[in-house]
XYZ file of C-alpha atoms in Angstrom:
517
model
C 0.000 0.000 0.000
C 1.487 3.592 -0.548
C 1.970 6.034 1.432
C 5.434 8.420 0.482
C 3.359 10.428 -1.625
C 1.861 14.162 -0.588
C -1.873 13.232 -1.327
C -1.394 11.474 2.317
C -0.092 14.797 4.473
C -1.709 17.486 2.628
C -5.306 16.147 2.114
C -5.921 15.011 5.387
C -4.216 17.767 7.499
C -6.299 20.419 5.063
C -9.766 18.418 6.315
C -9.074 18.063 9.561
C -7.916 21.841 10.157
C -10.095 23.109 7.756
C -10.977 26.497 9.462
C -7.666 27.036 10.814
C -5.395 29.672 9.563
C -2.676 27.933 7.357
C -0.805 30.865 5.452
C -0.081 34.056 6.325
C 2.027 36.891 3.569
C 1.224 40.282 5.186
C -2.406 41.238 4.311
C -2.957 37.745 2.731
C -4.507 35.016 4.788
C -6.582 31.612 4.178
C -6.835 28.704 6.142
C -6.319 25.093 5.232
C -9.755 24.416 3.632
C -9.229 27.703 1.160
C -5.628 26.965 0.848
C -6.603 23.327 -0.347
C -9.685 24.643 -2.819
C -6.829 26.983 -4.361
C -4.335 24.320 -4.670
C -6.706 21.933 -6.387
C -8.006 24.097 -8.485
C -4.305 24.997 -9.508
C -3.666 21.381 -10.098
C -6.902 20.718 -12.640
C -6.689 24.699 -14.420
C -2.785 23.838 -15.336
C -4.084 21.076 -16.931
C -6.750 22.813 -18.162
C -6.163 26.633 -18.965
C -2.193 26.272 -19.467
C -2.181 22.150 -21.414
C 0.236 20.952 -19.073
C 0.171 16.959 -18.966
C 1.573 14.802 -16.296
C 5.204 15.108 -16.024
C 5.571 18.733 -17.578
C 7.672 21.084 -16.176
C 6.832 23.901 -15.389
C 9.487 26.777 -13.771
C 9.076 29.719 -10.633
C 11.159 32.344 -10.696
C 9.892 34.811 -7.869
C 10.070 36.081 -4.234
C 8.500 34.343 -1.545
C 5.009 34.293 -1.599
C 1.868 32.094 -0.699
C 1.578 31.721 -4.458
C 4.734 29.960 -4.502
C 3.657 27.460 -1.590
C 0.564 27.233 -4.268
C 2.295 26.121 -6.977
C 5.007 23.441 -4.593
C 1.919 21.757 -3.542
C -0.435 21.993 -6.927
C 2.950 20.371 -8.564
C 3.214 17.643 -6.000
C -0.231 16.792 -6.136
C -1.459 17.371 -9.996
C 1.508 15.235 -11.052
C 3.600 18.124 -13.089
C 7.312 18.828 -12.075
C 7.800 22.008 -10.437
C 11.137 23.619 -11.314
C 12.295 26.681 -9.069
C 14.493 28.659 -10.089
C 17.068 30.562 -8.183
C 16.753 34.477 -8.161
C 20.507 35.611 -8.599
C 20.849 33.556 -12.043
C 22.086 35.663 -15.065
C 19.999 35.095 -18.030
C 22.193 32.796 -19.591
C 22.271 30.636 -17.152
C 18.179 30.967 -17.204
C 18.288 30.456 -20.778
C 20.067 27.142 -20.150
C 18.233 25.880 -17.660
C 14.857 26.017 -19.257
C 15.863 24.769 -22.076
C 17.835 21.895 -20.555
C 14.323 20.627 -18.764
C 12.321 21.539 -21.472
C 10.012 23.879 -19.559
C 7.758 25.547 -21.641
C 5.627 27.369 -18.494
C 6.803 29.596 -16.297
C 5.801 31.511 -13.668
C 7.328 34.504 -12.565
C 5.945 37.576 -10.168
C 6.093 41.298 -11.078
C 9.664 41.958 -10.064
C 11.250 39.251 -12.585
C 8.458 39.267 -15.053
C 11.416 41.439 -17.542
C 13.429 38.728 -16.782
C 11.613 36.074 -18.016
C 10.375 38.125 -20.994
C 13.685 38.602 -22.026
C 14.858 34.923 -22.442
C 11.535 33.624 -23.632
C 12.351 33.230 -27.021
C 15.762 32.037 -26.951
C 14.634 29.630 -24.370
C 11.279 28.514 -26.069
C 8.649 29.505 -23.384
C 5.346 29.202 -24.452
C 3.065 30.894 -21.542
C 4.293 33.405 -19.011
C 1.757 32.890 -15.378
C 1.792 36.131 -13.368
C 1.889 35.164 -9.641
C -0.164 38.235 -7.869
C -0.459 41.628 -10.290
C 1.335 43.824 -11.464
C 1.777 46.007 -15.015
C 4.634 43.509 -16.954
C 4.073 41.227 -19.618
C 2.259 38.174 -19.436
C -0.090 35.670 -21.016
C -2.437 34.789 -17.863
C -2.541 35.195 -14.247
C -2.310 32.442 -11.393
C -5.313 33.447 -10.140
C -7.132 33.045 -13.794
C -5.254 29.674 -13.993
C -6.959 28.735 -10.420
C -10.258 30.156 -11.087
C -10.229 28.110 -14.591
C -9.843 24.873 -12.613
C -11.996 22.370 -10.528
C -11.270 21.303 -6.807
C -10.887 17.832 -8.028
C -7.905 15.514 -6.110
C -6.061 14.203 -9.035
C -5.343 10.379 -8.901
C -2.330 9.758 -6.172
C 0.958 9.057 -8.515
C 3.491 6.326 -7.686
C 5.971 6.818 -4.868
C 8.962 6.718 -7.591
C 7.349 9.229 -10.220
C 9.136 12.539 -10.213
C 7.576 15.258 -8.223
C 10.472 18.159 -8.652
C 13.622 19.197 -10.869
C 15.907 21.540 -9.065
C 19.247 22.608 -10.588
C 21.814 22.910 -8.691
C 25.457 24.377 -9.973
C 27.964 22.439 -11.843
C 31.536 22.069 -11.626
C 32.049 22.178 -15.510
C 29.986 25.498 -15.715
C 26.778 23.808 -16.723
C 24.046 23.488 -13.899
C 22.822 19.924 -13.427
C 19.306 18.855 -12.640
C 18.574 17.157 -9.427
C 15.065 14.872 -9.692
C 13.672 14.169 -6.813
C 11.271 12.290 -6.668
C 7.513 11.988 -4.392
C 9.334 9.068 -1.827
C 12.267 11.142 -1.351
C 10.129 14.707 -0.542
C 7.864 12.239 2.165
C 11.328 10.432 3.602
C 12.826 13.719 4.215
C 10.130 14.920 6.264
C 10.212 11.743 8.380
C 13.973 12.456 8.819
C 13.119 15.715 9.941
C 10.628 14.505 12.098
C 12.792 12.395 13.717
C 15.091 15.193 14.778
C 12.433 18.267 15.322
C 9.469 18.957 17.136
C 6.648 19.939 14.533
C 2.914 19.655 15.251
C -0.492 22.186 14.648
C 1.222 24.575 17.116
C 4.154 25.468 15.634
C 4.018 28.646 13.300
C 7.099 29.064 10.453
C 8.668 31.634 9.038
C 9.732 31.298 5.609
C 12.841 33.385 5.035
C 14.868 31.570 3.161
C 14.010 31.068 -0.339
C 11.967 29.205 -1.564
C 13.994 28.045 -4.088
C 16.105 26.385 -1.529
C 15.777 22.828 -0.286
C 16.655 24.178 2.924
C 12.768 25.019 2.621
C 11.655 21.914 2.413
C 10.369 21.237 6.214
C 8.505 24.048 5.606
C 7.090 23.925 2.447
C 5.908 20.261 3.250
C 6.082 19.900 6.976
C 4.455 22.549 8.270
C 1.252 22.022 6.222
C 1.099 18.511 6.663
C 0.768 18.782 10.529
C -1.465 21.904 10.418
C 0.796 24.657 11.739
C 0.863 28.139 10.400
C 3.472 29.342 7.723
C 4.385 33.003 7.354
C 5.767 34.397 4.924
C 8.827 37.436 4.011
C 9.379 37.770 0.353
C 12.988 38.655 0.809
C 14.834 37.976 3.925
C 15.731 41.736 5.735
C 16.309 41.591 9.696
C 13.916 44.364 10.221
C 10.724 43.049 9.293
C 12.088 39.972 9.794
C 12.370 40.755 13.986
C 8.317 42.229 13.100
C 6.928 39.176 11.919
C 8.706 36.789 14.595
C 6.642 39.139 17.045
C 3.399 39.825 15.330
C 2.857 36.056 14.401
C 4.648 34.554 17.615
C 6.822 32.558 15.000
C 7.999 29.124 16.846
C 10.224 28.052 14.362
C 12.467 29.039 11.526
C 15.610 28.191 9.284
C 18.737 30.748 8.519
C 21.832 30.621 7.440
C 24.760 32.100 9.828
C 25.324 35.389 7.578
C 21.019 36.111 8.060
C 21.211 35.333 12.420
C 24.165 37.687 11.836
C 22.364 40.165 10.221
C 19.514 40.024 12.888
C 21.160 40.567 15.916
C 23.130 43.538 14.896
C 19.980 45.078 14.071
C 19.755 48.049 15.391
C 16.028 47.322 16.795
C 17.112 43.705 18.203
C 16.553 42.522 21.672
C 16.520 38.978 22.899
C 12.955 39.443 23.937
C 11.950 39.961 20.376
C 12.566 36.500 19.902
C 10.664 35.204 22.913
C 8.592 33.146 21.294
C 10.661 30.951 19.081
C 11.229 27.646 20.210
C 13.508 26.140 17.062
C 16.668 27.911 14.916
C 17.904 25.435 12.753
C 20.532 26.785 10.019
C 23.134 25.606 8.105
C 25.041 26.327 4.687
C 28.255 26.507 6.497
C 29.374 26.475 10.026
C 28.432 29.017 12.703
C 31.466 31.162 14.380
C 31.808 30.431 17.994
C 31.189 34.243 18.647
C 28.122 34.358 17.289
C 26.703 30.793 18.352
C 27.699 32.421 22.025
C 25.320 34.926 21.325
C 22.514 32.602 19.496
C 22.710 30.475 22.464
C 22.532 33.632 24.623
C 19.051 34.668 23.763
C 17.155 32.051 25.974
C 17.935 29.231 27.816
C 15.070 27.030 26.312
C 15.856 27.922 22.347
C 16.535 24.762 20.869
C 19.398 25.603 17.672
C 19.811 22.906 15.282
C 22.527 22.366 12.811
C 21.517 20.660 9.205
C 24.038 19.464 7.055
C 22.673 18.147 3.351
C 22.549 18.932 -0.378
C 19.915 19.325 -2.560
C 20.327 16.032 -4.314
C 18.834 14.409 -0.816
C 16.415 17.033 -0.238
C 18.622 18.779 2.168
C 18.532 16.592 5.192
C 21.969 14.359 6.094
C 22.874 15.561 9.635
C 21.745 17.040 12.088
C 23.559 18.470 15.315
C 21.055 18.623 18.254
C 19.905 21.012 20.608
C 21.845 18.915 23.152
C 25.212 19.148 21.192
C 24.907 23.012 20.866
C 24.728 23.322 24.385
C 27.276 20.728 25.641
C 29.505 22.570 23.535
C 33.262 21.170 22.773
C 34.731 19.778 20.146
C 31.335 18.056 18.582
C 30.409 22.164 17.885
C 32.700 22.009 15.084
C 31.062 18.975 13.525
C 28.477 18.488 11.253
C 26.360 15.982 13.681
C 25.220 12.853 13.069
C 23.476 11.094 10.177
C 20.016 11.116 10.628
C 17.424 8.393 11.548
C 17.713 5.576 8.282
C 20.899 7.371 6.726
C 23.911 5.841 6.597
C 27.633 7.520 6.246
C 31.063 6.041 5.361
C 34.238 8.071 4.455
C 35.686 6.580 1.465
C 39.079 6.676 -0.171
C 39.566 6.702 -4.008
C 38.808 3.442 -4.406
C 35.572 2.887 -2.607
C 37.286 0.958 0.623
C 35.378 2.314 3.248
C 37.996 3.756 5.944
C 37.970 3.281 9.738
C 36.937 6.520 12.177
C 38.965 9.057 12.008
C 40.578 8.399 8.797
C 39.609 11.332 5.856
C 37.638 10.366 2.838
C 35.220 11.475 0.974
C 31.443 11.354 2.634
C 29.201 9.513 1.262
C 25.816 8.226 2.399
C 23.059 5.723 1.780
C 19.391 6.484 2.150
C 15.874 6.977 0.978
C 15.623 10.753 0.305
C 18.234 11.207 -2.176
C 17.526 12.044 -5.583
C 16.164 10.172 -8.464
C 18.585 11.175 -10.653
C 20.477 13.713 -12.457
C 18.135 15.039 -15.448
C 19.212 13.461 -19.111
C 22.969 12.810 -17.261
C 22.581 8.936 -17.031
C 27.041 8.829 -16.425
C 26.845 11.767 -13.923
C 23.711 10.071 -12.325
C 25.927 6.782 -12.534
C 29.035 7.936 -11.122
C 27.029 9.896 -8.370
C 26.025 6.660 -7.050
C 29.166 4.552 -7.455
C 28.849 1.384 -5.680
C 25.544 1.692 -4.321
C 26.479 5.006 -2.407
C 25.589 8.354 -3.158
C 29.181 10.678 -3.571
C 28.978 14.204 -1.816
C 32.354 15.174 -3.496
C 33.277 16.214 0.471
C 36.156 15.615 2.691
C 35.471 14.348 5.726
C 35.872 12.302 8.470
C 33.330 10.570 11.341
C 34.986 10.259 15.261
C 34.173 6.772 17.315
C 30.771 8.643 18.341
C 29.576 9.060 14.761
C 29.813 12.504 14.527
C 30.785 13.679 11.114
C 33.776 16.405 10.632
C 33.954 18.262 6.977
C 37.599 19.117 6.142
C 36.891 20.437 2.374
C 34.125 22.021 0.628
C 32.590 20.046 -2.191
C 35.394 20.390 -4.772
C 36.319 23.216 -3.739
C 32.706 25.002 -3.348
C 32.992 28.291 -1.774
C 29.377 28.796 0.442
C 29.088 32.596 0.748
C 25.882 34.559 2.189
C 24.347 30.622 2.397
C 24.513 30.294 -1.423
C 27.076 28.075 -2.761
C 29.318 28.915 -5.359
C 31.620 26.462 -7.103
C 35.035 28.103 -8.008
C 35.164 26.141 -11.282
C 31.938 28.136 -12.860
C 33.979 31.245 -11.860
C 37.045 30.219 -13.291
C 35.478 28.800 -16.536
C 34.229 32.389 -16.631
C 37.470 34.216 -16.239
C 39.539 31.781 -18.254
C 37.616 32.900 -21.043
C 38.948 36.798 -20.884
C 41.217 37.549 -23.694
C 44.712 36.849 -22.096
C 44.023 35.337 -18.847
C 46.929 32.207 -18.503
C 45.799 30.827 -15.312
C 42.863 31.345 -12.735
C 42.211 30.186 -9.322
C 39.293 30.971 -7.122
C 38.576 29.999 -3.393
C 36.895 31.806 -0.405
C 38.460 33.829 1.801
C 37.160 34.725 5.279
C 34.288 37.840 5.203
C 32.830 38.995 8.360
C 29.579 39.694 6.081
C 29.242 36.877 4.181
C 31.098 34.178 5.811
C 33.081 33.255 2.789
C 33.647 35.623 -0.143
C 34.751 35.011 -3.640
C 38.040 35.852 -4.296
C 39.921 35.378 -7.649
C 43.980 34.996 -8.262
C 44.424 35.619 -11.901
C 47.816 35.132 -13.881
C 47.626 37.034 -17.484
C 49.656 36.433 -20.732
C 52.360 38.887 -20.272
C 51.986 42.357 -22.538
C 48.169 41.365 -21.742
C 46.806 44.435 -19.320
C 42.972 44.351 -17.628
C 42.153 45.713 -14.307
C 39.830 44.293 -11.430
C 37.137 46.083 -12.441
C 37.584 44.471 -16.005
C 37.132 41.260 -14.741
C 34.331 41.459 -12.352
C 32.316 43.234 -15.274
C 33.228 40.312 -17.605
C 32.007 37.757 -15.335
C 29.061 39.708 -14.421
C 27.998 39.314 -18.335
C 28.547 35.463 -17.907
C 27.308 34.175 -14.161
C 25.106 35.334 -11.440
C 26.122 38.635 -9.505
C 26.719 36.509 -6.292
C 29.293 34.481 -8.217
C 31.233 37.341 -9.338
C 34.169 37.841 -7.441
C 34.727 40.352 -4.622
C 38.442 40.542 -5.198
C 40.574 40.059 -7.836
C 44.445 39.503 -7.106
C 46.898 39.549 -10.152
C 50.143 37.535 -9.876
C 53.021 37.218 -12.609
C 54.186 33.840 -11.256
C 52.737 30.438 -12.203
C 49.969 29.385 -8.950
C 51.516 26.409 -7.390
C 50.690 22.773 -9.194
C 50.346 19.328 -7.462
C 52.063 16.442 -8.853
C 48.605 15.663 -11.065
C 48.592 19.144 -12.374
C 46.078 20.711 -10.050
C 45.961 24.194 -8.808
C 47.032 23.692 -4.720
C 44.119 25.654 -3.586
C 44.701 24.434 -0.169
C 48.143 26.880 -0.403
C 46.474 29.564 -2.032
C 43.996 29.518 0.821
C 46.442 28.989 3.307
C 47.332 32.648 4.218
C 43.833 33.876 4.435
C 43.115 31.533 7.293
C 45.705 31.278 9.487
C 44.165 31.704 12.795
C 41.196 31.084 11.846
C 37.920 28.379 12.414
C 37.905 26.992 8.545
C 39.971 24.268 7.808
C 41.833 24.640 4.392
């Protein structure tokens, strides 16, 4: 008998809290019987008004919104493949990614509408959806796609059948799509379940995007256990400290740079925050300054570590509330698998290494993807041997506690987004001139980790910084570009394979400080 699919949380949780408020986005509120009707009727008018068939794609590029909750849940249920799309992408990169999935809807809200009407040919979109109003081109509204539509359940899919495609970047330059499928979105939230408290009482606060799987527990968990989920298009600590108030938010996910961000607002107070119960983050590790002073606020606040990827939904550690406030050497770990997920740090050649030996991390378990989209060798090699292949360095002590040594080849995570220096270099290599480029992440009090570019030209070849931020800003999204550009007339160092030794470029940056390099 199934049961991993959505039709099981959703449809029941909407019936038996009915009247209860289930969404709030400032003046907007329903409760779970309206936000059900709408979702429904999404589900049957995409069919319907927009010709969508099961399996279609169909892609979101917008703010955070209850129309974007709309469309996670219409998707999951109506049997079409939602594909978000991440807010910071150049239009190349849009262009690409569209066409790579074959999306031929997509919708987009007023502030991105241009953007989407500016790849549309190139990239073969047929209908442009306007989520809420606004005065930008489009073909139809959400709201006219909804009010085409009956509040009919569509027939339950299998648990295998792919529910969403969500690229995620690529160390050739090339995004790759992750497809996860309806099994892996319900295993996740069990996982999560496992690890934190969620129930009708708990009210969340999306902040982070919702292009993120770090969204997930909120996009599905929330409404499957009839709490309330509020809403801030764009994350600014401000409002943010507002909403926690004026909705008595219990629980919420952030990435270190964001909790940074709130409590130097100039309006925080610990008491602001007296009603939240949960602060999970994640994305990279949390200084020990500031976790002194997220640990500071009350006594009771349970803070949660996640450690994941998007090609398992997010969800592969966890450190507990427990850990964070034994404190010690654990803080610098990444936790411990969690419930039905199994790690092993492998060498090269798949021989799985005893505790504290480094390896690369990999992991075995129900929530990981489906596969990589049209990449059947990628897809393969991801899951060499029956294990799926983070690409991290890492090692697990005699307690099980997992320790990252190395970002995913060489992934730099800054402001919670991750950025994988080959993109950028792909980028600069192309300038007229350039002989070598190397890019890592070197400590920023802002953003954690900032992009930082060491460039070696052609000699009689002249270009200044500015040159070659505004050439990669033509070619990759602004948060990829680099910060800094450093320009060296000697070769960068080379392993014995030929590599770039990041690990001594980094070297000086770091000294003294909490990332390993």
């Amino acid at each position: 008998m199934k049961e991993l699919v959505y039709h099981r949380s959703l449809i029941p949780a909407s019936n038996r809290y009915a009247n209860k408020t289930a969404v709030i986005d400032g003046d907007y509120r329903c409760t779970y019987g309206e936000h059900l009707e709408r979702v429904l009727r999404l589900a049957n008018g995409m069919h319907r008004e927009l010709g969508m068939n099961k399996g279609d794609r169909f892609a979101v590029l917008s703010l955070n919104s209850h129309h974007y909750i709309e469309l996670y849940h219409a998707g999951v249920l109506g049997g079409t493949m939602i594909n978000p799309l991440n807010l910071r992408l150049a239009p190349l990169e849009l262009e690409y990614i569209l066409k790579d999935s074959g999306t031929e809807v997509v919708f987009v809200d007023a502030p991105f509408a241009h953007v989407i009407e500016r790849v549309r040919n190139a990239a073969g979109i047929k209908k442009i959806v306007l989520m809420g109003s606004g005065n930008v081109a489009h073909d139809v509204t959400q709201d006219d796609v909804i009010a085409a539509g009956d509040a009919t359940i569509p027939d339950e899919p299998e648990e295998d059948e792919p529910a969403i495609l969500m690229y995620t970047g690529g160390t050739t330059g090339l995004p790759k799509g992750v497809v996860i499928d309806h099994r892996a979105v319900v295993l996740n939230l069990y996982k999560v379940a496992g690890m934190v408290h969620i129930d009708e009482n708990q009210v969340y606060l999306h902040q982070v995007p919702m292009f993120h799987a770090a969204g997930f527990p909120g996009m599905f968990g929330i409404p499957a256990t009839g709490g309330i989920s509020t809403i801030i298009p764009l994350f600014d600590p401000g409002p943010i400290l507002d909403i926690i108030e004026r909705d008595e938010v219990t629980i919420t996910v952030m990435v270190p740079t964001m909790i940074q961000m709130v409590l130097d607002h100039p309006s925080f107070s610990n008491e602001r925050l007296a009603t939240l119960e949960t602060l999970a983050y994640g994305a990279s590790p949390m200084p020990t300054a500031l976790m002194e002073r997220v640990l500071a606020i009350s006594p009771s606040l349970k803070v949660i570590q996640d450690y994941g990827m998007t090609e398992n939904c997010g969800v592969l550690s966890m450190l507990s509330p427990d850990d964070h406030r034994a404190g010690g050497a654990r803080m610098r770990s990444a936790g411990r698998p969690v419930i039905n997920t199994v790690v092993s740090i492998q060498d090269a050649d798949g021989t799985i290494l005893p505790a504290g030996s480094t390896g690369e991390v990999c992991a075995q378990a129900g929530n990981y993807m489906r596969e990589y989209w049209h990449r059947p060798e990628q897809t393969e090699t991801a899951f060499a041997g029956g294990w799926f292949h983070t690409g991290d360095a890492g090692y697990l002590d005699e307690d099980g506690y997992l320790f990252l040594v190395d970002r995913v080849k060489d992934m730099i995570v800054t402001g919670g987004e991750n950025v994988y220096s080959a993109e950028v270099e792909n980028a600069i290599a192309s300038y007229p001139g350039v002989a070598q480029a190397a890019v890592i992440g070197i400590p920023s009090e802002k953003w954690g980790e900032a992009v930082h570019a060491i460039v070696v030209l052609t000699p009689g070849v002249a270009v200044s910084e500015d040159g070659i931020k505004a050439w990669c800003r033509d070619r990759i999204a602004a948060y990829k570009v680099p910060k800094s550009v450093e320009f060296r007339t000697e070769a960068l160092p080379l392993s014995g394979a030929l590599k770039v030794l990041k690990r001594d470029l980094r070297a000086p940056y770091w000294e003294g400080r909490e990332r390993s390099v």
